[in-house]
């Protein structure tokens, strides 16, 4: 196994990458797409609500927000 | 319904193991994830936490109170999701739980686990950051107790599972109290004890008429292990204990006459129904259903009266502050 072998490997990889991708991988059904979209929207809304909660609580507490008594 | 029970009373077909090993993209909807959080159990948790929060001395900004309740609700939902993840195998065998999202294959076990862990982490961290550390620590312990101590250990190993495991459902009023005061005292401990001692007669009444379900799933509930007669005696024993404990807040001066009257009257009804379960021979199901249904009302009335009598004024004052 010497350095001379490597260009041949690179060429073979290059050819493989230029070939059309016959395997399309996992294809979602319409129901799965709808479910994924609804989950994504729910996650986005939850994160937005969390941001708003932290923002408003910071306004409410003011500088005291850094003081968290036991 | 119990704070440590399995929520909705499903009666669909049993699909043991269905979908548990699927590796295709998830079709879980938002509704399936909401079902994982056991919304009915969550509502009772939020209610008892609200009472703990409302009767506690001191002041709390309404938004902070809302945040505390939100975190407690999400923490309860996390516990439910983690319970459904771990118990998917036995849920599939029980008529009452077979149509849950994990045994039905709508949510993969890994998804339920990730969902539960994420919710638990968010609930505890947010409660610690925005309310106080003691409340967050109690919430973390409650989730740990429910998932590890009750679900993973006690539920499948001892007929005393719900006696000890009931503590998980009894913590929310203490968390509510801790959210306001940053400390604990005898009064929230009494609320804790009421729920803790209320859980066994409530749950055993259900287990008596769902005995075959539990036996099929191999869960060592008291009726399965010790038999019907022993369970009826245990129900009466715990009812005899919970009724005086229910009256104790009035006797100790933490509650007024309205609460005292409510606790005495509803306690007498509980004892009567437990007596019917003890005496009735066949069929026992009707007496058990009556006790099970009334026990929910009993706990609700005790806490609602406390809320009206002790907490309502304070809660309104806090909201208008």
XYZ file of C-alpha atoms in Angstrom:
391
model
C 0.000 0.000 0.000
C 1.865 3.069 -1.215
C 1.094 6.675 -2.110
C 0.717 5.709 -5.794
C -2.497 3.867 -5.031
C -4.352 6.922 -3.767
C -5.100 8.735 -7.085
C -6.833 5.617 -8.343
C -9.043 5.570 -5.251
C -9.868 9.251 -5.704
C -10.883 8.699 -9.322
C -13.153 5.816 -8.428
C -14.825 7.883 -5.702
C -15.262 10.766 -8.119
C -16.976 8.541 -10.639
C -19.248 7.149 -7.935
C -20.287 10.632 -6.815
C -21.150 11.675 -10.370
C -23.474 8.718 -10.847
C -27.208 9.462 -10.589
C -28.580 8.584 -7.162
C -30.801 5.589 -7.777
C -31.610 5.095 -4.073
C -33.935 7.905 -3.047
C -33.818 6.904 0.609
C -36.855 7.233 2.845
C -39.866 8.744 1.125
C -42.490 10.141 3.451
C -46.151 9.493 2.827
C -48.562 12.412 2.780
C -49.773 11.488 6.269
C -46.215 11.409 7.571
C -45.490 14.778 5.976
C -48.587 16.282 7.569
C -47.690 14.802 10.953
C -44.118 16.095 10.710
C -45.341 19.563 9.753
C -47.781 19.687 12.667
C -45.023 18.550 15.053
C -42.650 21.177 13.669
C -45.240 23.917 14.130
C -45.938 22.761 17.697
C -42.210 22.808 18.544
C -41.827 26.273 16.998
C -44.796 27.643 18.938
C -43.522 26.094 22.185
C -40.086 27.631 21.741
C -41.604 31.012 20.857
C -43.774 30.822 23.985
C -40.698 30.008 26.068
C -38.856 33.036 24.664
C -41.834 35.289 25.417
C -42.125 33.815 28.922
C -38.479 34.507 29.720
C -38.697 38.004 28.205
C -41.811 38.994 30.163
C -40.557 37.415 33.397
C -37.331 39.393 33.044
C -39.365 42.591 32.680
C -41.546 41.640 35.655
C -38.697 40.737 37.960
C -36.273 43.403 36.819
C -32.818 43.163 38.378
C -34.204 40.716 40.955
C -34.341 38.083 38.212
C -30.783 37.186 39.128
C -31.726 36.543 42.761
C -33.224 33.111 43.245
C -33.853 32.373 46.911
C -34.060 28.789 48.152
C -58.690 8.891 38.332
C -55.560 8.795 40.411
C -52.596 11.040 40.390
C -50.534 7.941 39.751
C -53.018 6.135 37.580
C -53.019 5.798 33.859
C -55.438 8.499 32.829
C -58.018 7.786 30.186
C -60.123 4.698 30.403
C -59.619 3.168 26.989
C -61.648 0.194 25.899
C -60.290 -0.515 22.462
C -58.818 -3.709 21.072
C -55.639 -5.017 22.608
C -52.762 -4.827 20.132
C -49.956 -6.377 22.072
C -46.592 -5.298 20.812
C -48.037 -3.643 17.735
C -45.623 -1.230 16.175
C -43.061 -1.489 18.936
C -40.310 -2.546 16.561
C -41.144 -0.338 13.572
C -38.311 1.715 12.173
C -40.167 3.810 9.639
C -40.622 7.597 9.814
C -42.905 8.714 12.596
C -46.577 9.342 11.945
C -47.142 10.666 15.455
C -49.387 13.698 15.567
C -49.389 16.500 18.097
C -52.445 14.833 19.631
C -50.456 11.641 20.212
C -47.796 13.602 22.066
C -50.470 15.333 24.135
C -51.902 11.898 25.005
C -48.441 10.862 26.214
C -48.687 13.625 28.824
C -51.792 12.065 30.428
C -53.847 15.290 30.370
C -56.476 14.024 32.835
C -53.887 13.188 35.460
C -52.139 16.461 34.689
C -55.318 18.441 35.371
C -55.632 16.994 38.887
C -51.934 17.644 39.536
C -52.329 21.271 38.456
C -55.418 21.670 40.631
C -53.757 20.371 43.808
C -50.643 22.432 43.061
C -52.854 25.503 42.627
C -54.336 24.895 46.072
C -50.870 24.579 47.615
C -49.868 27.772 45.879
C -53.004 29.659 46.877
C -53.062 28.747 50.586
C -49.370 29.511 51.088
C -48.565 32.686 53.001
C -46.723 35.489 51.251
C -47.008 37.047 47.835
C -46.184 35.886 44.350
C -46.562 37.788 41.099
C -49.417 36.306 39.008
C -47.065 35.613 36.113
C -44.650 33.824 38.429
C -47.565 31.783 39.786
C -48.618 30.941 36.225
C -45.051 29.925 35.396
C -44.913 27.679 38.459
C -48.166 25.942 37.508
C -47.043 25.608 33.892
C -43.791 23.973 34.961
C -45.602 21.626 37.348
C -48.009 20.677 34.546
C -45.182 20.062 32.095
C -43.296 18.080 34.751
C -46.387 15.918 35.270
C -46.632 15.473 31.497
C -42.986 14.430 31.362
C -43.631 11.832 34.057
C -46.583 10.493 32.066
C -44.545 10.236 28.860
C -41.683 8.451 30.613
C -44.187 6.110 32.290
C -45.729 5.245 28.913
C -42.270 4.686 27.443
C -41.292 2.216 30.168
C -44.659 0.506 30.561
C -45.418 0.026 26.856
C -45.135 -3.753 27.193
C -47.685 -4.087 29.994
C -49.895 -1.287 28.612
C -50.329 -3.396 25.479
C -51.704 -6.258 27.586
C -54.287 -4.249 29.517
C -57.642 -3.324 28.020
C -57.608 0.039 29.756
C -54.245 1.099 28.352
C -53.866 -0.846 25.102
C -54.884 2.102 22.924
C -52.196 4.407 24.215
C -49.875 5.914 21.575
C -46.837 3.677 22.260
C -48.527 0.236 22.368
C -50.588 1.250 19.337
C -47.369 2.043 17.454
C -48.301 5.671 16.767
C -45.354 6.887 18.840
C -42.090 4.957 18.951
C -40.686 4.153 22.414
C -37.572 6.208 21.676
C -39.712 9.197 20.751
C -41.653 8.910 24.009
C -38.396 8.686 25.968
C -36.866 11.715 24.233
C -40.090 13.685 24.642
C -40.322 12.876 28.354
C -36.694 13.667 29.096
C -36.870 16.963 27.182
C -40.030 18.064 28.970
C -38.617 17.083 32.358
C -35.427 19.039 31.774
C -37.299 22.128 30.565
C -39.802 22.039 33.427
C -37.179 21.727 36.156
C -34.739 24.268 34.685
C -37.407 26.887 33.952
C -38.960 26.461 37.416
C -35.520 26.867 38.991
C -34.618 29.911 36.922
C -37.925 31.779 37.053
C -39.440 30.739 40.414
C -37.096 29.189 42.962
C -34.644 26.366 43.420
C -36.536 24.509 46.171
C -39.663 24.193 44.003
C -37.497 23.013 41.095
C -35.726 20.449 43.284
C -39.068 19.121 44.530
C -40.365 18.869 40.970
C -37.222 17.012 39.873
C -37.581 14.623 42.810
C -41.271 14.079 42.011
C -40.477 13.140 38.400
C -37.661 10.850 39.580
C -39.919 9.249 42.202
C -42.735 8.599 39.745
C -40.581 7.281 36.920
C -37.803 5.411 38.717
C -39.173 4.498 42.159
C -42.794 3.825 41.175
C -42.798 2.909 37.469
C -39.498 1.071 37.153
C -39.266 -0.485 40.579
C -42.379 -0.690 42.774
C -45.105 -1.163 40.177
C -43.872 -4.561 39.018
C -42.369 -5.812 42.265
C -44.712 -5.280 45.229
C -48.437 -5.087 46.030
C -47.565 -2.009 48.082
C -46.646 -0.230 44.820
C -49.332 2.431 45.026
C -49.002 2.912 48.790
C -45.443 4.170 48.384
C -45.770 5.317 44.791
C -48.709 7.503 45.760
C -46.178 9.973 47.122
C -45.419 11.044 43.559
C -48.974 12.313 43.165
C -48.927 13.914 46.602
C -46.002 16.274 45.990
C -47.677 18.937 43.775
C -49.277 20.915 46.673
C -45.860 21.010 48.358
C -44.297 22.286 45.127
C -46.987 24.970 44.895
C -46.360 25.988 48.506
C -42.577 26.013 47.964
C -43.008 28.175 44.868
C -44.547 30.917 47.027
C -42.619 30.639 50.268
C -39.323 29.070 49.231
C -39.719 26.768 52.237
C -41.880 23.936 53.613
C -43.920 23.522 56.790
C -46.543 21.303 58.441
C -49.474 22.604 56.392
C -48.247 21.499 52.940
C -47.137 18.256 54.565
C -50.755 17.687 55.660
C -51.933 18.225 52.084
C -49.269 15.762 50.996
C -50.494 13.202 53.554
C -54.128 13.568 52.485
C -53.294 12.653 48.871
C -50.822 9.955 49.914
C -53.366 8.182 52.138
C -56.226 8.785 49.714
C -54.426 6.998 46.863
C -54.614 3.357 48.126
C -58.390 3.102 48.700
C -59.008 5.015 45.487
C -56.719 2.848 43.415
C -57.560 -0.485 45.026
C -61.251 0.131 44.356
C -60.315 0.382 40.671
C -57.965 -2.617 40.891
C -60.722 -4.791 42.397
C -62.882 -4.547 39.311
C -59.925 -4.467 36.917
C -58.234 -7.406 38.614
C -58.096 -9.588 35.474
C -56.428 -6.788 33.540
C -53.656 -6.449 36.111
C -53.254 -10.221 36.414
C -52.890 -10.560 32.650
C -50.168 -7.913 32.635
C -48.433 -9.527 35.612
C -48.689 -6.448 37.804
C -48.772 -7.501 41.477
C -51.667 -5.302 42.533
C -53.090 -6.161 45.936
C -56.236 -7.936 44.626
C -54.065 -10.073 42.336
C -51.580 -11.047 45.043
C -53.554 -11.016 48.294
C -57.067 -11.596 46.986
C -60.348 -9.751 47.107
C -61.129 -10.082 50.815
C -57.747 -8.782 51.928
C -58.019 -5.845 49.499
C -61.442 -4.902 50.875
C -59.989 -4.845 54.395
C -57.057 -2.726 53.254
C -59.448 -0.285 51.583
C -61.368 0.101 54.828
C -58.158 0.457 56.849
C -56.783 3.247 54.674
C -60.159 4.979 54.552
C -60.224 4.922 58.351
C -56.836 6.654 58.302
C -57.415 9.161 55.510
C -60.695 10.527 56.892
C -59.191 11.881 60.169
C -56.159 13.160 58.266
C -58.586 14.925 55.930
C -60.200 16.610 58.930
C -56.814 17.496 60.510
C -56.320 20.867 58.733
C -59.509 22.078 60.458
C -58.605 20.539 63.822
C -55.141 22.118 63.701
C -56.540 25.526 62.795
C -55.281 25.658 59.214
C -58.821 25.635 57.826
C -62.200 27.031 58.865
C -65.623 25.626 59.659
C -66.632 25.195 56.008
C -63.657 22.950 55.396
C -64.298 21.093 58.660
C -67.924 20.415 57.727
C -66.962 19.330 54.212
C -64.239 16.991 55.501
C -66.567 15.424 58.086
C -69.518 14.908 55.723
C -67.500 13.666 52.745
C -65.353 11.551 55.073
C -68.513 9.902 56.427
C -69.615 9.111 52.868
C -66.179 7.662 52.093
C -66.441 5.419 55.158
C -69.952 4.326 54.174
C -68.839 3.420 50.655
C -65.742 1.626 51.938
C -68.054 -0.268 54.318
C -70.206 -1.325 51.355
C -67.106 -2.601 49.559
C -66.107 -4.500 52.702
C -69.536 -6.090 53.262
C -70.852 -6.650 49.766
C -70.212 -10.143 48.516
C -71.242 -10.498 44.869
C -71.049 -8.551 42.669
C -68.457 -6.291 44.256
C -67.957 -4.211 41.114
C -70.791 -1.777 41.722
C -69.637 -0.906 45.250
C -66.064 -0.499 44.004
C -67.133 1.763 41.155
C -69.107 3.893 43.608
C -66.127 4.223 45.940
C -63.739 4.900 43.068
C -65.964 7.632 41.626
C -66.698 9.257 44.977
C -63.054 9.197 46.063
C -62.260 11.565 43.172
C -65.044 13.871 44.284
C -63.851 13.570 47.910
C -60.343 14.791 47.120
C -61.657 17.491 44.812
C -64.113 18.805 47.437
C -61.476 18.897 50.186
C -59.042 20.880 48.062
C -61.702 23.051 46.430
C -63.101 24.012 49.839
C -59.616 24.857 51.043
C -59.118 26.930 47.913
C -62.379 28.809 48.401
C -61.952 29.291 52.139
C -58.251 29.956 52.506
C -56.779 30.592 49.150
C -59.318 32.359 46.992
C -58.990 35.741 48.698
C -55.233 35.527 48.650
C -55.191 34.396 45.056
C -57.383 37.301 43.937
C -55.242 39.717 45.948
C -52.146 38.375 44.222
C -53.726 38.592 40.794
C -54.782 42.196 41.395
C -51.443 43.165 42.957
